[in-house]
XYZ file of C-alpha atoms in Angstrom:
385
model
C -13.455 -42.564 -13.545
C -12.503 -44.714 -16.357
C -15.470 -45.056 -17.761
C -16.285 -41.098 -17.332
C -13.584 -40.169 -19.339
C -14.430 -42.583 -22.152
C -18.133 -41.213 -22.272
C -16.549 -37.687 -22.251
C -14.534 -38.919 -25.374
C -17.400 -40.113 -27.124
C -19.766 -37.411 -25.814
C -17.045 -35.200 -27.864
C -17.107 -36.894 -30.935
C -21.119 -37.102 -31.070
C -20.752 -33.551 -30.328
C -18.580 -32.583 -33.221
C -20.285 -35.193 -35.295
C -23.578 -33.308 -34.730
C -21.998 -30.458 -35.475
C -20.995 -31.595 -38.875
C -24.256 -33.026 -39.440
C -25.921 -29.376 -39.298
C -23.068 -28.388 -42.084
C -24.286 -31.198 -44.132
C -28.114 -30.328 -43.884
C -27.530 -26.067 -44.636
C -25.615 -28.018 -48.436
C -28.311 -30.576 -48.458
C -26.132 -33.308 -47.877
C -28.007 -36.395 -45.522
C -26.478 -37.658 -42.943
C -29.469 -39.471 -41.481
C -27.448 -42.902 -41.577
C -25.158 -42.044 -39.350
C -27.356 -41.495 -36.414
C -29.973 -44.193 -37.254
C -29.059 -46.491 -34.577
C -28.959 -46.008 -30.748
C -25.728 -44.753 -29.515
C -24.634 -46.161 -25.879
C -22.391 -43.729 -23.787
C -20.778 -45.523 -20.835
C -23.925 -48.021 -21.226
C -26.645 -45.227 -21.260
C -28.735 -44.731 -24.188
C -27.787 -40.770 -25.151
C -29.946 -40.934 -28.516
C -32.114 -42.861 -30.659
C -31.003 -40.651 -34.373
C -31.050 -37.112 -35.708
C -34.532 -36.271 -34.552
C -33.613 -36.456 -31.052
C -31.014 -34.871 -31.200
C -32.371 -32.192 -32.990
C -35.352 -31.868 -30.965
C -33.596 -32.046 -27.694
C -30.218 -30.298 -28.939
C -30.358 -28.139 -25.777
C -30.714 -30.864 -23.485
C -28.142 -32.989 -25.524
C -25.922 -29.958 -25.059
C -26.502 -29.792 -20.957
C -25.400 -33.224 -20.514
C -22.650 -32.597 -22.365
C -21.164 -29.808 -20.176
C -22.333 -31.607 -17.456
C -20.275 -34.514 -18.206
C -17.493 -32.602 -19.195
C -17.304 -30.339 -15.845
C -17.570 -33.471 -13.588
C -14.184 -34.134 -14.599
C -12.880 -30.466 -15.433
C -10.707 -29.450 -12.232
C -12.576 -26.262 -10.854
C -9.653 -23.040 -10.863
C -9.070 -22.002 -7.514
C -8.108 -17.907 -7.296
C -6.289 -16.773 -4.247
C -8.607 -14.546 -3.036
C -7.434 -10.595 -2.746
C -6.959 -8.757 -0.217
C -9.587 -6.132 0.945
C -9.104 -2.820 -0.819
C -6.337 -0.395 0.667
C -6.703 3.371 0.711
C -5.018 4.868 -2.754
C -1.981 6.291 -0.771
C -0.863 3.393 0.950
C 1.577 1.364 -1.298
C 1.269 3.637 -4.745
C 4.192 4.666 -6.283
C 5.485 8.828 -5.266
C 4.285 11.693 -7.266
C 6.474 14.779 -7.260
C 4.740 16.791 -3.825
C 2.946 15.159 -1.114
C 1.127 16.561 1.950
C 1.221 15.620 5.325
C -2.130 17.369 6.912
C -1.758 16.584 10.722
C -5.069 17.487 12.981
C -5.915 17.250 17.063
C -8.798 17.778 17.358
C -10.318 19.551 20.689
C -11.885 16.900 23.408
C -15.462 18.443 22.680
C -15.551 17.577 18.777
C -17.781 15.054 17.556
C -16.217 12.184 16.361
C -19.062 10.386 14.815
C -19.203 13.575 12.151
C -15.359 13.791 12.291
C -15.568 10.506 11.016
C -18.555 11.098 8.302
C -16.045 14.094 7.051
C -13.048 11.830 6.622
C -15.055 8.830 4.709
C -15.890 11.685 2.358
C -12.097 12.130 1.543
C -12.482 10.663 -2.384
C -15.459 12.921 -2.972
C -13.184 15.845 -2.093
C -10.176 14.472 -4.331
C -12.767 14.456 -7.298
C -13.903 17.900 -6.394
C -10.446 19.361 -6.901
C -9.171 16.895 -10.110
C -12.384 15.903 -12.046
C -11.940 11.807 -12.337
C -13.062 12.071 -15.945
C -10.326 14.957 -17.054
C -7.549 13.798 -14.707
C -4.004 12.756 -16.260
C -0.871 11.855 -14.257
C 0.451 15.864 -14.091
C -2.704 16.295 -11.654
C -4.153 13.006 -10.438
C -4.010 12.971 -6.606
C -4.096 9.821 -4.346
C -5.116 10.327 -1.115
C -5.383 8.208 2.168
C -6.838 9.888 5.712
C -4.811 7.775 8.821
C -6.117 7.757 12.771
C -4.690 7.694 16.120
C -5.655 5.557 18.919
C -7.942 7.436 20.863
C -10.543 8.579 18.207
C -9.915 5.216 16.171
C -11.784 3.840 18.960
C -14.128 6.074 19.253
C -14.933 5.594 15.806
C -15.762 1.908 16.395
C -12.344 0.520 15.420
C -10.954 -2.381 16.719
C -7.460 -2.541 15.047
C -5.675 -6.154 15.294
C -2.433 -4.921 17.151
C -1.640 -2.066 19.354
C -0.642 0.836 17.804
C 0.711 3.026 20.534
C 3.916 5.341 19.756
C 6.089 5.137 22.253
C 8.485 8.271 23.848
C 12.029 6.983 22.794
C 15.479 8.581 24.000
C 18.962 7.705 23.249
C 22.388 9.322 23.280
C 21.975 11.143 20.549
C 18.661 12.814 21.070
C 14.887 11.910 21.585
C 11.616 10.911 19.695
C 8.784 12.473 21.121
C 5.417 11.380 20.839
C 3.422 13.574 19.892
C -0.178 12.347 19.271
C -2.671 13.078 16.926
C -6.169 12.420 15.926
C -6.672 12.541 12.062
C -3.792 12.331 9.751
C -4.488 13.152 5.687
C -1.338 11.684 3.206
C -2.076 12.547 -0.386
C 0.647 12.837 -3.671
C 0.353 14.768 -6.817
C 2.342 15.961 -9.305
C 0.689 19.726 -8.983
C 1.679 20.900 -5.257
C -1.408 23.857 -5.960
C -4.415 21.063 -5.682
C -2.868 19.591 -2.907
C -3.161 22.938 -0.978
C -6.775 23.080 -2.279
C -7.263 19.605 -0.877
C -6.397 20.425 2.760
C -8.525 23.668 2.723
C -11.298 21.373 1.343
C -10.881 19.331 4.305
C -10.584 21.300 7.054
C -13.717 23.147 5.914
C -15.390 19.877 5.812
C -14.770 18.911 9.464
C -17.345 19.736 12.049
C -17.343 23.758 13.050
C -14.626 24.168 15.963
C -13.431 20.836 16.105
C -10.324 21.635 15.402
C -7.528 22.045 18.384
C -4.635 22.460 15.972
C -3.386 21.384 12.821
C 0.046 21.610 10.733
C -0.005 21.334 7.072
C 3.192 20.259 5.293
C 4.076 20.274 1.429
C 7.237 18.313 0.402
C 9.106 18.003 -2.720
C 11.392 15.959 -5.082
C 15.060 17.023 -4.479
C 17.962 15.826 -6.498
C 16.424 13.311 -8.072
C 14.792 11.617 -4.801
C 17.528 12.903 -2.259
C 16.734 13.533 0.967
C 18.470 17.441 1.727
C 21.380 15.915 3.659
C 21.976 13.988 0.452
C 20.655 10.535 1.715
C 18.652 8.651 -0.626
C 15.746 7.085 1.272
C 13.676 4.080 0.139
C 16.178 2.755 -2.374
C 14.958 -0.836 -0.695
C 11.361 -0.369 -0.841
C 9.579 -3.442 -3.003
C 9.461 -2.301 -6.996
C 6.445 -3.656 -7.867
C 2.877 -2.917 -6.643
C 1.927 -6.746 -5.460
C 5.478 -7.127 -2.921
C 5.048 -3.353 -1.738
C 0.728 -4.255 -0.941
C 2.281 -7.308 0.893
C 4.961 -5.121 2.690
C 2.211 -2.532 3.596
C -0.736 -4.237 3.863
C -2.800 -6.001 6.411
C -4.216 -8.720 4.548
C -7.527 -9.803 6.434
C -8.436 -5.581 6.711
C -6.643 -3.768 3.840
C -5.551 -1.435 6.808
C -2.151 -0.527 7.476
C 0.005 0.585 10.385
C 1.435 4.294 10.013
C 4.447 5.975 10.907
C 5.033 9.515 10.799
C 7.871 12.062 11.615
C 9.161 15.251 11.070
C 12.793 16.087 11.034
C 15.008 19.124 11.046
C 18.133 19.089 9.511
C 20.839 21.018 10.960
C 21.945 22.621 7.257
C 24.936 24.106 8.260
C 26.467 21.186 9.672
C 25.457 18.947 6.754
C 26.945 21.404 4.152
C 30.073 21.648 6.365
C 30.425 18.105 7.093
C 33.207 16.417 4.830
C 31.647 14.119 2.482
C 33.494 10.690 4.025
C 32.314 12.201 7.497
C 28.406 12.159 6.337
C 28.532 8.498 4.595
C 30.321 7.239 7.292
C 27.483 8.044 9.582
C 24.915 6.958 6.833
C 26.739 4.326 4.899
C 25.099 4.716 1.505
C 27.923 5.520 -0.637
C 29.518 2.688 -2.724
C 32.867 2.853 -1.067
C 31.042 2.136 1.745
C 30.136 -1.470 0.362
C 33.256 -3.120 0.398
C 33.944 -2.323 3.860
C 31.779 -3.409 7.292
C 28.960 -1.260 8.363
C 30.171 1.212 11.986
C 27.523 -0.592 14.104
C 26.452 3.529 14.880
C 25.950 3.602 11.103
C 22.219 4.467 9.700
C 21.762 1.589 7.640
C 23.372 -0.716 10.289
C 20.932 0.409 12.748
C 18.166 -0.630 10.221
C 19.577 -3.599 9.533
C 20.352 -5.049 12.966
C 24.071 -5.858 11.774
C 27.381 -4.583 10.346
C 27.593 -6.906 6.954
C 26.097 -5.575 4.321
C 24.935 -8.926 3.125
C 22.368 -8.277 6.029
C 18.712 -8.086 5.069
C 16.569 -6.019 7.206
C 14.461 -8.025 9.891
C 11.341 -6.112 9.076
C 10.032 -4.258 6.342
C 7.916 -1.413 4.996
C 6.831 0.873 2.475
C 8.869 4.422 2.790
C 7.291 7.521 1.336
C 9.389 9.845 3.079
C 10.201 13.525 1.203
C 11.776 16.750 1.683
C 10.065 19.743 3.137
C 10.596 23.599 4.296
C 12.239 26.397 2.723
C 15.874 28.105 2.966
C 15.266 30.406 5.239
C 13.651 29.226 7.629
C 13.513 25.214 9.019
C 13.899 22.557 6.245
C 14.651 18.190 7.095
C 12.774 14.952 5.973
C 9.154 14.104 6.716
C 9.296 10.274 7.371
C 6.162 8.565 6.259
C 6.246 4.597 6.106
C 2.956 1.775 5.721
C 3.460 -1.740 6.968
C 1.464 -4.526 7.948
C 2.221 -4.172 11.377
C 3.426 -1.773 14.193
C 6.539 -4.560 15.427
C 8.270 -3.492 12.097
C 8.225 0.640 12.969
C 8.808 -0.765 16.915
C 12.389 -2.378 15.601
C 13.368 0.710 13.576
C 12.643 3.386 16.410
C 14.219 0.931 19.123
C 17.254 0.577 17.111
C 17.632 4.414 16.436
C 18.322 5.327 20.120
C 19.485 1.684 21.283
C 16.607 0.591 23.441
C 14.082 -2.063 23.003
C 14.551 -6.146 24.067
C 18.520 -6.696 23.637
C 19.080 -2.774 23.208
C 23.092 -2.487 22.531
C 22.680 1.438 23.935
C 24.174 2.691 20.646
C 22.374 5.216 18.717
C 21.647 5.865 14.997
C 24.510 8.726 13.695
C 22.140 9.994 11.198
C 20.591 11.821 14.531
C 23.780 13.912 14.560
C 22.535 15.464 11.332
C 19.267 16.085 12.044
C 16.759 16.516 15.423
C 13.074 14.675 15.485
C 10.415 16.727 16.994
C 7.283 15.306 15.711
C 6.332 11.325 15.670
C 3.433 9.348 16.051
C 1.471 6.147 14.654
C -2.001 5.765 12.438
C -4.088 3.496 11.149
C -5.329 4.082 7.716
C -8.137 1.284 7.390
C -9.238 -0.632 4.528
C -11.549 1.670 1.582
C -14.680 -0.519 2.864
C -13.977 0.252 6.981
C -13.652 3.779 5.727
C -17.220 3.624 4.241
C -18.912 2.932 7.356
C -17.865 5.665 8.649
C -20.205 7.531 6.065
């Protein structure tokens, strides 16, 4: 190795000598003598003057790099994960929608399927790519349950079956679900264009039933009870891909919900009441978590110095309208269903070492809707074409 790294030395001084050498010749200046005996490299002839080296300057040049690269450590890259669809760990846009389908037992998944590996071509149909800005890009992702995952040919890694959950407090249904489309833009008009695109694009009478829900910025990113949601969600793009991404797939694990608030009793609520029961407000920090306490249950434990056990990536937002219902569509992506397992568990007390205690935020607000997805990897998706 020795010797290799003195012929590399003196491979780069004939090198930049050579180099000179052409500089002299385009003045006129000779520099002949220098090259007019034999010059040994590790005890290998490498020339015999300027003629050789001028008529085999290519080859001259090979052995060269070849020397040089034999001792040149070769960069390793960590390799990146498979590509994840655009909605999974992007940052919020002002609306979302939540587009949730069953589809009747008679549809055919295979073109089901065809139709949702489409869902980019029907994104560019409604924002051109070329003329799109931030005020009306749209990033979309289409999600699937179970039973037509399968169907499909999907073989996820872990099981992602949603679970009925009760506690003191209330239930969770489960409610099921075939296809599930999650898209954000800043323009709440092409994201109604976007779910009539795609519900004209499925199969004729596929269709069982389907719910389409548009949600909003309030207050800044305040939930309508005045909860902010997501505050410990990763910052940056690479820790929220690692939160919400499987890494061997680029597929991620789904959970979605639909609350409604009980509006009367949040606006009538005293404010130390409400915190108490979420435990978000700063007075709230110096003092011990109630173990009933939202972020408690989340947490697994009354000191705030508690990190959560799992992770994932919330992209939860208000929805309805004043006069009729109005709560919090929970939407979150992780990298695996034992992180959404803890969180429901812990709502309503149950699960391995259950305490019995439920989550106080469910005196605020009743679940009716809740299931899991899988939202595959962008090159899964394509074989579904």
């Amino acid at each position: 190795m020795a010797a290799l790294r003195g012929s590399v030395r003196q491979l780069g001084k004939l090198n930049s000598t050579f180099a000179c050498s052409r500089r002299g010749l385009a003045t006129g200046r000779s520099t002949i003598s220098r090259f007019s005996k034999p010059i040994l490299i590790g005890g290998l002839a490498a020339g015999t003057g300027l003629g050789w080296l001028y008529k085999n300057k290519d080859s001259f040049k090979t052995t060269v790099d070849e020397a040089i690269s034999a001792v040149t450590p070769t960069p390793v890259f960590a390799a990146e994960p498979p590509a994840s669809q655009p909605s999974v760990f992007s940052q919020g846009k002002d609306h979302a929608l939540y587009l949730w389908i069953h589809l009747k037992p008679t549809a055919n998944v295979k073109e089901v399927g065809r139709a949702c590996a489409k869902i980019q071509s029907l994104v560019d149909k409604v924002t051109d790519p070329k003329m799109s800005d931030e005020s009306d890009e749209i990033w979309a992702g289409v999600g699937f349950g179970p039973n037509i995952y399968k169907q499909l040919g999907g073989n996820p890694k872990e099981n992602y079956t949603y679970a009925y959950r009760k506690g003191s407090l209330g239930e969770m249904p489960s409610s099921g679900g075939d296809v599930f489309i999650h898209a954000k833009c800043n323009t709440v008009s092409k994201l109604f264009e976007l779910s009539q695109l795609f519900l004209n694009s499925l199969p004729a009478g596929s269709v069982d039933n389907a719910e389409d829900i548009f949600s909003f910025v309030y207050q800044n990113g305040r939930d309508l009870s005045g909860f902010i949601d997501g505050t410990e969600n990763p910052a940056d793009d690479e820790s929220r891909q690692k939160v919400a991404v499987e890494k061997d797939t680029g597929g991620s694990y789904v959970i979605t919900q639909k609350w409604i608030h009980d509006l009367k009793l949040i606006s009538s609520e005293k404010d130390n009441g409400r915190l108490g029961w979420q435990n978000k407000s700063r007075q709230y920090r110096t003092e011990k978590k109630s173990t009933s306490s939202h972020v408690a249950r989340m947490t697994g434990g009354v000191n705030f110095e508690q990190k959560k056990a799992f992770e994932m990536v919330r992209q939860s937002m208000p929805f309805g309208n004043v006069t009729g219902e109005a709560g919090l569509f929970f939407i979150g992506y992780t990298a695996s269903p034992e992180n959404l397992n803890f969180m429901l568990d812990r709502m309503v007390g149950a699960g391995s070492g259950g305490d019995g205690v439920s989550d106080d935020i469910m005196r605020l607000t009743k679940n009716v809707k809740g299931t899991y997805w899988y939202f595959p990897g962008v090159a899964e998706l394509r074989k579904m074409a």
